[in-house]
């Protein structure tokens, strides 16, 4: 792969992290509204559990993207070093 590829990959991954953070905010607001409007205690509890599960899912996705960013940075450094040797 080329240096340009890894640069573009880093930009795309950082954009994905930002999108995922926005999605997390939207989901949190959505579930908070559901919890506020719920009438029965069991539905409130169910919405709370769903909110926690959904937030955890977003957190896992964000961490996965961060690991991909680190791998892309390492690959970019290797490509630059290989280009210098040529």
PDB file of N, CA and C in Angstrom:
ATOM      1  N   UNK A   1       0.846  -1.179   0.000  1.00  0.00           N
ATOM      2  CA  UNK A   1       0.000   0.000   0.000  1.00  0.00           C
ATOM      3  C   UNK A   1       0.895   1.247   0.000  1.00  0.00           C
ATOM      4  N   UNK A   2       0.290   2.345  -0.339  1.00  0.00           N
ATOM      5  CA  UNK A   2       1.076   3.568  -0.450  1.00  0.00           C
ATOM      6  C   UNK A   2       0.849   4.484   0.754  1.00  0.00           C
ATOM      7  N   UNK A   3       1.724   5.462   0.867  1.00  0.00           N
ATOM      8  CA  UNK A   3       1.615   6.446   1.947  1.00  0.00           C
ATOM      9  C   UNK A   3       0.283   7.187   1.832  1.00  0.00           C
ATOM     10  N   UNK A   4      -0.103   7.518   0.599  1.00  0.00           N
ATOM     11  CA  UNK A   4      -1.358   8.250   0.390  1.00  0.00           C
ATOM     12  C   UNK A   4      -2.552   7.435   0.854  1.00  0.00           C
ATOM     13  N   UNK A   5      -2.503   6.125   0.597  1.00  0.00           N
ATOM     14  CA  UNK A   5      -3.589   5.243   1.031  1.00  0.00           C
ATOM     15  C   UNK A   5      -3.773   5.316   2.545  1.00  0.00           C
ATOM     16  N   UNK A   6      -2.678   5.225   3.282  1.00  0.00           N
ATOM     17  CA  UNK A   6      -2.766   5.240   4.744  1.00  0.00           C
ATOM     18  C   UNK A   6      -3.199   6.603   5.271  1.00  0.00           C
ATOM     19  N   UNK A   7      -2.774   7.667   4.593  1.00  0.00           N
ATOM     20  CA  UNK A   7      -3.232   9.004   5.001  1.00  0.00           C
ATOM     21  C   UNK A   7      -4.740   9.110   4.842  1.00  0.00           C
ATOM     22  N   UNK A   8      -5.254   8.661   3.698  1.00  0.00           N
ATOM     23  CA  UNK A   8      -6.692   8.701   3.453  1.00  0.00           C
ATOM     24  C   UNK A   8      -7.424   7.800   4.439  1.00  0.00           C
ATOM     25  N   UNK A   9      -6.844   6.641   4.709  1.00  0.00           N
ATOM     26  CA  UNK A   9      -7.455   5.695   5.658  1.00  0.00           C
ATOM     27  C   UNK A   9      -7.585   6.344   7.035  1.00  0.00           C
ATOM     28  N   UNK A  10      -6.549   7.059   7.469  1.00  0.00           N
ATOM     29  CA  UNK A  10      -6.597   7.741   8.769  1.00  0.00           C
ATOM     30  C   UNK A  10      -7.709   8.786   8.794  1.00  0.00           C
ATOM     31  N   UNK A  11      -7.837   9.551   7.723  1.00  0.00           N
ATOM     32  CA  UNK A  11      -8.886  10.572   7.657  1.00  0.00           C
ATOM     33  C   UNK A  11     -10.263   9.915   7.735  1.00  0.00           C
ATOM     34  N   UNK A  12     -10.444   8.834   6.980  1.00  0.00           N
ATOM     35  CA  UNK A  12     -11.732   8.133   6.978  1.00  0.00           C
ATOM     36  C   UNK A  12     -12.059   7.544   8.348  1.00  0.00           C
ATOM     37  N   UNK A  13     -11.059   6.956   8.984  1.00  0.00           N
ATOM     38  CA  UNK A  13     -11.285   6.352  10.304  1.00  0.00           C
ATOM     39  C   UNK A  13     -11.641   7.412  11.343  1.00  0.00           C
ATOM     40  N   UNK A  14     -10.959   8.550  11.285  1.00  0.00           N
ATOM     41  CA  UNK A  14     -11.275   9.627  12.238  1.00  0.00           C
ATOM     42  C   UNK A  14     -12.687  10.149  12.010  1.00  0.00           C
ATOM     43  N   UNK A  15     -13.112  10.217  10.759  1.00  0.00           N
ATOM     44  CA  UNK A  15     -14.486  10.633  10.455  1.00  0.00           C
ATOM     45  C   UNK A  15     -15.478   9.602  10.983  1.00  0.00           C
ATOM     46  N   UNK A  16     -15.144   8.312  10.861  1.00  0.00           N
ATOM     47  CA  UNK A  16     -16.010   7.260  11.385  1.00  0.00           C
ATOM     48  C   UNK A  16     -16.160   7.361  12.898  1.00  0.00           C
ATOM     49  N   UNK A  17     -15.065   7.690  13.590  1.00  0.00           N
ATOM     50  CA  UNK A  17     -15.135   7.860  15.050  1.00  0.00           C
ATOM     51  C   UNK A  17     -16.072   9.014  15.398  1.00  0.00           C
ATOM     52  N   UNK A  18     -15.956  10.112  14.668  1.00  0.00           N
ATOM     53  CA  UNK A  18     -16.831  11.264  14.927  1.00  0.00           C
ATOM     54  C   UNK A  18     -18.297  10.903  14.674  1.00  0.00           C
ATOM     55  N   UNK A  19     -18.555  10.159  13.593  1.00  0.00           N
ATOM     56  CA  UNK A  19     -19.931   9.740  13.292  1.00  0.00           C
ATOM     57  C   UNK A  19     -20.482   8.833  14.390  1.00  0.00           C
ATOM     58  N   UNK A  20     -19.638   7.946  14.871  1.00  0.00           N
ATOM     59  CA  UNK A  20     -20.077   7.015  15.912  1.00  0.00           C
ATOM     60  C   UNK A  20     -20.385   7.761  17.209  1.00  0.00           C
ATOM     61  N   UNK A  21     -19.582   8.764  17.530  1.00  0.00           N
ATOM     62  CA  UNK A  21     -19.852   9.572  18.727  1.00  0.00           C
ATOM     63  C   UNK A  21     -21.180  10.320  18.595  1.00  0.00           C
ATOM     64  N   UNK A  22     -21.446  10.836  17.394  1.00  0.00           N
ATOM     65  CA  UNK A  22     -22.724  11.520  17.159  1.00  0.00           C
ATOM     66  C   UNK A  22     -23.888  10.547  17.274  1.00  0.00           C
ATOM     67  N   UNK A  23     -23.718   9.344  16.736  1.00  0.00           N
ATOM     68  CA  UNK A  23     -24.764   8.326  16.821  1.00  0.00           C
ATOM     69  C   UNK A  23     -25.028   7.954  18.282  1.00  0.00           C
ATOM     70  N   UNK A  24     -23.966   7.903  19.071  1.00  0.00           N
ATOM     71  CA  UNK A  24     -24.120   7.591  20.497  1.00  0.00           C
ATOM     72  C   UNK A  24     -24.937   8.683  21.191  1.00  0.00           C
ATOM     73  N   UNK A  25     -24.638   9.945  20.871  1.00  0.00           N
ATOM     74  CA  UNK A  25     -25.382  11.057  21.471  1.00  0.00           C
ATOM     75  C   UNK A  25     -26.865  10.985  21.097  1.00  0.00           C
ATOM     76  N   UNK A  26     -27.122  10.708  19.809  1.00  0.00           N
ATOM     77  CA  UNK A  26     -28.512  10.619  19.352  1.00  0.00           C
ATOM     78  C   UNK A  26     -29.254   9.499  20.061  1.00  0.00           C
ATOM     79  N   UNK A  27     -28.607   8.328  20.150  1.00  0.00           N
ATOM     80  CA  UNK A  27     -29.243   7.191  20.812  1.00  0.00           C
ATOM     81  C   UNK A  27     -29.499   7.485  22.284  1.00  0.00           C
ATOM     82  N   UNK A  28     -28.535   8.112  22.954  1.00  0.00           N
ATOM     83  CA  UNK A  28     -28.720   8.447  24.370  1.00  0.00           C
ATOM     84  C   UNK A  28     -29.900   9.387  24.551  1.00  0.00           C
ATOM     85  N   UNK A  29     -30.015  10.381  23.688  1.00  0.00           N
ATOM     86  CA  UNK A  29     -31.131  11.322  23.772  1.00  0.00           C
ATOM     87  C   UNK A  29     -32.452  10.610  23.490  1.00  0.00           C
ATOM     88  N   UNK A  30     -32.450   9.719  22.510  1.00  0.00           N
ATOM     89  CA  UNK A  30     -33.656   8.974  22.154  1.00  0.00           C
ATOM     90  C   UNK A  30     -34.128   8.117  23.336  1.00  0.00           C
ATOM     91  N   UNK A  31     -33.211   7.360  23.925  1.00  0.00           N
ATOM     92  CA  UNK A  31     -33.596   6.494  25.040  1.00  0.00           C
ATOM     93  C   UNK A  31     -33.960   7.307  26.281  1.00  0.00           C
ATOM     94  N   UNK A  32     -33.294   8.432  26.496  1.00  0.00           N
ATOM     95  CA  UNK A  32     -33.650   9.286  27.633  1.00  0.00           C
ATOM     96  C   UNK A  32     -35.079   9.784  27.486  1.00  0.00           C
ATOM     97  N   UNK A  33     -35.471  10.131  26.268  1.00  0.00           N
ATOM     98  CA  UNK A  33     -36.842  10.575  26.011  1.00  0.00           C
ATOM     99  C   UNK A  33     -37.830   9.439  26.243  1.00  0.00           C
ATOM    100  N   UNK A  34     -37.481   8.232  25.785  1.00  0.00           N
ATOM    101  CA  UNK A  34     -38.352   7.078  26.009  1.00  0.00           C
ATOM    102  C   UNK A  34     -38.527   6.805  27.507  1.00  0.00           C
ATOM    103  N   UNK A  35     -37.432   6.890  28.241  1.00  0.00           N
ATOM    104  CA  UNK A  35     -37.483   6.637  29.687  1.00  0.00           C
ATOM    105  C   UNK A  35     -38.369   7.674  30.360  1.00  0.00           C
ATOM    106  N   UNK A  36     -38.224   8.925  29.943  1.00  0.00           N
ATOM    107  CA  UNK A  36     -39.006  10.009  30.546  1.00  0.00           C
ATOM    108  C   UNK A  36     -40.499   9.821  30.286  1.00  0.00           C
ATOM    109  N   UNK A  37     -40.865   9.334  29.093  1.00  0.00           N
ATOM    110  CA  UNK A  37     -42.274   9.204  28.744  1.00  0.00           C
ATOM    111  C   UNK A  37     -42.879   7.864  29.113  1.00  0.00           C
ATOM    112  N   UNK A  38     -42.068   6.921  29.581  1.00  0.00           N
ATOM    113  CA  UNK A  38     -42.588   5.596  29.923  1.00  0.00           C
ATOM    114  C   UNK A  38     -43.531   5.694  31.113  1.00  0.00           C
ATOM    115  N   UNK A  39     -44.581   4.880  31.052  1.00  0.00           N
ATOM    116  CA  UNK A  39     -45.578   4.945  32.122  1.00  0.00           C
ATOM    117  C   UNK A  39     -45.395   3.847  33.157  1.00  0.00           C
ATOM    118  N   UNK A  40     -45.013   2.668  32.734  1.00  0.00           N
ATOM    119  CA  UNK A  40     -44.873   1.579  33.707  1.00  0.00           C
ATOM    120  C   UNK A  40     -43.411   1.421  34.136  1.00  0.00           C
ATOM    121  N   UNK A  41     -43.214   0.996  35.360  1.00  0.00           N
ATOM    122  CA  UNK A  41     -41.846   0.790  35.859  1.00  0.00           C
ATOM    123  C   UNK A  41     -41.080  -0.259  35.045  1.00  0.00           C
ATOM    124  N   UNK A  42     -41.786  -1.279  34.562  1.00  0.00           N
ATOM    125  CA  UNK A  42     -41.095  -2.327  33.805  1.00  0.00           C
ATOM    126  C   UNK A  42     -40.612  -1.802  32.447  1.00  0.00           C
ATOM    127  N   UNK A  43     -41.394  -0.950  31.810  1.00  0.00           N
ATOM    128  CA  UNK A  43     -40.947  -0.407  30.526  1.00  0.00           C
ATOM    129  C   UNK A  43     -39.789   0.572  30.736  1.00  0.00           C
ATOM    130  N   UNK A  44     -39.839   1.328  31.838  1.00  0.00           N
ATOM    131  CA  UNK A  44     -38.725   2.226  32.160  1.00  0.00           C
ATOM    132  C   UNK A  44     -37.440   1.426  32.340  1.00  0.00           C
ATOM    133  N   UNK A  45     -37.540   0.336  33.078  1.00  0.00           N
ATOM    134  CA  UNK A  45     -36.367  -0.503  33.323  1.00  0.00           C
ATOM    135  C   UNK A  45     -35.851  -1.095  32.009  1.00  0.00           C
ATOM    136  N   UNK A  46     -36.780  -1.492  31.174  1.00  0.00           N
ATOM    137  CA  UNK A  46     -36.390  -2.063  29.887  1.00  0.00           C
ATOM    138  C   UNK A  46     -35.670  -1.024  29.030  1.00  0.00           C
ATOM    139  N   UNK A  47     -36.190   0.193  29.001  1.00  0.00           N
ATOM    140  CA  UNK A  47     -35.552   1.265  28.226  1.00  0.00           C
ATOM    141  C   UNK A  47     -34.178   1.613  28.789  1.00  0.00           C
ATOM    142  N   UNK A  48     -34.071   1.614  30.110  1.00  0.00           N
ATOM    143  CA  UNK A  48     -32.765   1.890  30.728  1.00  0.00           C
ATOM    144  C   UNK A  48     -31.732   0.854  30.319  1.00  0.00           C
ATOM    145  N   UNK A  49     -32.164  -0.418  30.348  1.00  0.00           N
ATOM    146  CA  UNK A  49     -31.255  -1.501  29.958  1.00  0.00           C
ATOM    147  C   UNK A  49     -30.860  -1.354  28.493  1.00  0.00           C
ATOM    148  N   UNK A  50     -31.820  -1.034  27.650  1.00  0.00           N
ATOM    149  CA  UNK A  50     -31.530  -0.846  26.227  1.00  0.00           C
ATOM    150  C   UNK A  50     -30.560   0.312  26.016  1.00  0.00           C
ATOM    151  N   UNK A  51     -30.750   1.377  26.782  1.00  0.00           N
ATOM    152  CA  UNK A  51     -29.875   2.547  26.662  1.00  0.00           C
ATOM    153  C   UNK A  51     -28.435   2.173  27.026  1.00  0.00           C
ATOM    154  N   UNK A  52     -28.273   1.445  28.103  1.00  0.00           N
ATOM    155  CA  UNK A  52     -26.941   1.026  28.553  1.00  0.00           C
ATOM    156  C   UNK A  52     -26.300   0.102  27.519  1.00  0.00           C
ATOM    157  N   UNK A  53     -27.085  -0.865  27.013  1.00  0.00           N
ATOM    158  CA  UNK A  53     -26.552  -1.801  26.016  1.00  0.00           C
ATOM    159  C   UNK A  53     -26.136  -1.077  24.743  1.00  0.00           C
ATOM    160  N   UNK A  54     -26.948  -0.146  24.308  1.00  0.00           N
ATOM    161  CA  UNK A  54     -26.662   0.592  23.071  1.00  0.00           C
ATOM    162  C   UNK A  54     -25.411   1.470  23.246  1.00  0.00           C
ATOM    163  N   UNK A  55     -25.290   2.123  24.401  1.00  0.00           N
ATOM    164  CA  UNK A  55     -24.114   2.957  24.664  1.00  0.00           C
ATOM    165  C   UNK A  55     -22.848   2.094  24.689  1.00  0.00           C
ATOM    166  N   UNK A  56     -22.953   0.913  25.289  1.00  0.00           N
ATOM    167  CA  UNK A  56     -21.803   0.015  25.341  1.00  0.00           C
ATOM    168  C   UNK A  56     -21.412  -0.435  23.933  1.00  0.00           C
ATOM    169  N   UNK A  57     -22.406  -0.663  23.098  1.00  0.00           N
ATOM    170  CA  UNK A  57     -22.144  -1.052  21.711  1.00  0.00           C
ATOM    171  C   UNK A  57     -21.389   0.059  20.978  1.00  0.00           C
ATOM    172  N   UNK A  58     -21.831   1.290  21.158  1.00  0.00           N
ATOM    173  CA  UNK A  58     -21.138   2.427  20.536  1.00  0.00           C
ATOM    174  C   UNK A  58     -19.708   2.539  21.065  1.00  0.00           C
ATOM    175  N   UNK A  59     -19.531   2.348  22.376  1.00  0.00           N
ATOM    176  CA  UNK A  59     -18.194   2.435  22.972  1.00  0.00           C
ATOM    177  C   UNK A  59     -17.266   1.376  22.382  1.00  0.00           C
ATOM    178  N   UNK A  60     -17.788   0.158  22.213  1.00  0.00           N
ATOM    179  CA  UNK A  60     -16.964  -0.903  21.622  1.00  0.00           C
ATOM    180  C   UNK A  60     -16.561  -0.548  20.192  1.00  0.00           C
ATOM    181  N   UNK A  61     -17.485  -0.009  19.447  1.00  0.00           N
ATOM    182  CA  UNK A  61     -17.203   0.380  18.050  1.00  0.00           C
ATOM    183  C   UNK A  61     -16.144   1.493  18.006  1.00  0.00           C
ATOM    184  N   UNK A  62     -16.261   2.464  18.906  1.00  0.00           N
ATOM    185  CA  UNK A  62     -15.292   3.557  18.960  1.00  0.00           C
ATOM    186  C   UNK A  62     -13.897   3.025  19.301  1.00  0.00           C
ATOM    187  N   UNK A  63     -13.826   2.131  20.272  1.00  0.00           N
ATOM    188  CA  UNK A  63     -12.535   1.541  20.645  1.00  0.00           C
ATOM    189  C   UNK A  63     -11.944   0.742  19.490  1.00  0.00           C
ATOM    190  N   UNK A  64     -12.785   0.023  18.765  1.00  0.00           N
ATOM    191  CA  UNK A  64     -12.329  -0.733  17.605  1.00  0.00           C
ATOM    192  C   UNK A  64     -11.754   0.203  16.549  1.00  0.00           C
ATOM    193  N   UNK A  65     -12.432   1.302  16.304  1.00  0.00           N
ATOM    194  CA  UNK A  65     -11.933   2.281  15.328  1.00  0.00           C
ATOM    195  C   UNK A  65     -10.624   2.900  15.785  1.00  0.00           C
ATOM    196  N   UNK A  66     -10.497   3.162  17.085  1.00  0.00           N
ATOM    197  CA  UNK A  66      -9.240   3.708  17.608  1.00  0.00           C
ATOM    198  C   UNK A  66      -8.086   2.731  17.389  1.00  0.00           C
ATOM    199  N   UNK A  67      -8.348   1.432  17.575  1.00  0.00           N
ATOM    200  CA  UNK A  67      -7.304   0.424  17.325  1.00  0.00           C
ATOM    201  C   UNK A  67      -6.926   0.405  15.845  1.00  0.00           C
ATOM    202  N   UNK A  68      -7.929   0.533  14.970  1.00  0.00           N
ATOM    203  CA  UNK A  68      -7.649   0.586  13.534  1.00  0.00           C
ATOM    204  C   UNK A  68      -6.801   1.805  13.184  1.00  0.00           C
ATOM    205  N   UNK A  69      -7.084   2.925  13.836  1.00  0.00           N
ATOM    206  CA  UNK A  69      -6.289   4.139  13.606  1.00  0.00           C
ATOM    207  C   UNK A  69      -4.836   3.890  13.993  1.00  0.00           C
ATOM    208  N   UNK A  70      -4.619   3.257  15.132  1.00  0.00           N
ATOM    209  CA  UNK A  70      -3.254   2.963  15.568  1.00  0.00           C
ATOM    210  C   UNK A  70      -2.545   2.041  14.579  1.00  0.00           C
ATOM    211  N   UNK A  71      -3.254   1.033  14.067  1.00  0.00           N
ATOM    212  CA  UNK A  71      -2.656   0.133  13.074  1.00  0.00           C
ATOM    213  C   UNK A  71      -2.307   0.894  11.793  1.00  0.00           C
ATOM    214  N   UNK A  72      -3.202   1.782  11.393  1.00  0.00           N
ATOM    215  CA  UNK A  72      -2.942   2.562  10.181  1.00  0.00           C
ATOM    216  C   UNK A  72      -1.735   3.483  10.381  1.00  0.00           C
ATOM    217  N   UNK A  73      -1.604   4.070  11.577  1.00  0.00           N
ATOM    218  CA  UNK A  73      -0.442   4.915  11.866  1.00  0.00           C
ATOM    219  C   UNK A  73       0.852   4.108  11.787  1.00  0.00           C
ATOM    220  N   UNK A  74       0.821   2.896  12.357  1.00  0.00           N
ATOM    221  CA  UNK A  74       2.006   2.037  12.311  1.00  0.00           C
ATOM    222  C   UNK A  74       2.354   1.668  10.869  1.00  0.00           C
ATOM    223  N   UNK A  75       1.348   1.338  10.088  1.00  0.00           N
ATOM    224  CA  UNK A  75       1.570   0.982   8.687  1.00  0.00           C
ATOM    225  C   UNK A  75       2.109   2.171   7.898  1.00  0.00           C
ATOM    226  N   UNK A  76       1.589   3.353   8.191  1.00  0.00           N
ATOM    227  CA  UNK A  76       2.064   4.564   7.527  1.00  0.00           C
ATOM    228  C   UNK A  76       3.536   4.799   7.854  1.00  0.00           C
ATOM    229  N   UNK A  77       3.904   4.612   9.104  1.00  0.00           N
ATOM    230  CA  UNK A  77       5.303   4.786   9.500  1.00  0.00           C
ATOM    231  C   UNK A  77       6.198   3.771   8.784  1.00  0.00           C
ATOM    232  N   UNK A  78       5.730   2.522   8.677  1.00  0.00           N
ATOM    233  CA  UNK A  78       6.504   1.498   7.966  1.00  0.00           C
ATOM    234  C   UNK A  78       6.670   1.858   6.489  1.00  0.00           C
ATOM    235  N   UNK A  79       5.595   2.352   5.877  1.00  0.00           N
ATOM    236  CA  UNK A  79       5.664   2.749   4.465  1.00  0.00           C
ATOM    237  C   UNK A  79       6.639   3.880   4.260  1.00  0.00           C
ATOM    238  N   UNK A  80       6.609   4.856   5.161  1.00  0.00           N
ATOM    239  CA  UNK A  80       7.548   5.989   5.044  1.00  0.00           C
ATOM    240  C   UNK A  80       8.992   5.530   5.190  1.00  0.00           C
ATOM    241  N   UNK A  81       9.213   4.608   6.155  1.00  0.00           N
ATOM    242  CA  UNK A  81      10.566   4.092   6.349  1.00  0.00           C
ATOM    243  C   UNK A  81      11.012   3.304   5.116  1.00  0.00           C
ATOM    244  N   UNK A  82      10.127   2.538   4.534  1.00  0.00           N
ATOM    245  CA  UNK A  82      10.466   1.750   3.342  1.00  0.00           C
ATOM    246  C   UNK A  82      10.738   2.683   2.164  1.00  0.00           C
ATOM    247  N   UNK A  83       9.999   3.770   2.074  1.00  0.00           N
ATOM    248  CA  UNK A  83      10.208   4.722   0.978  1.00  0.00           C
ATOM    249  C   UNK A  83      11.565   5.412   1.094  1.00  0.00           C
ATOM    250  N   UNK A  84      12.006   5.664   2.338  1.00  0.00           N
ATOM    251  CA  UNK A  84      13.301   6.304   2.540  1.00  0.00           C
ATOM    252  C   UNK A  84      14.448   5.379   2.132  1.00  0.00           C
ATOM    253  N   UNK A  85      14.251   4.083   2.346  1.00  0.00           N
ATOM    254  CA  UNK A  85      15.303   3.115   2.018  1.00  0.00           C
ATOM    255  C   UNK A  85      15.485   2.928   0.523  1.00  0.00           C
ATOM    256  N   UNK A  86      14.453   3.230  -0.240  1.00  0.00           N
ATOM    257  CA  UNK A  86      14.523   3.001  -1.691  1.00  0.00           C
ATOM    258  C   UNK A  86      15.376   4.022  -2.395  1.00  0.00           C
TER     259      UNK A  86
END
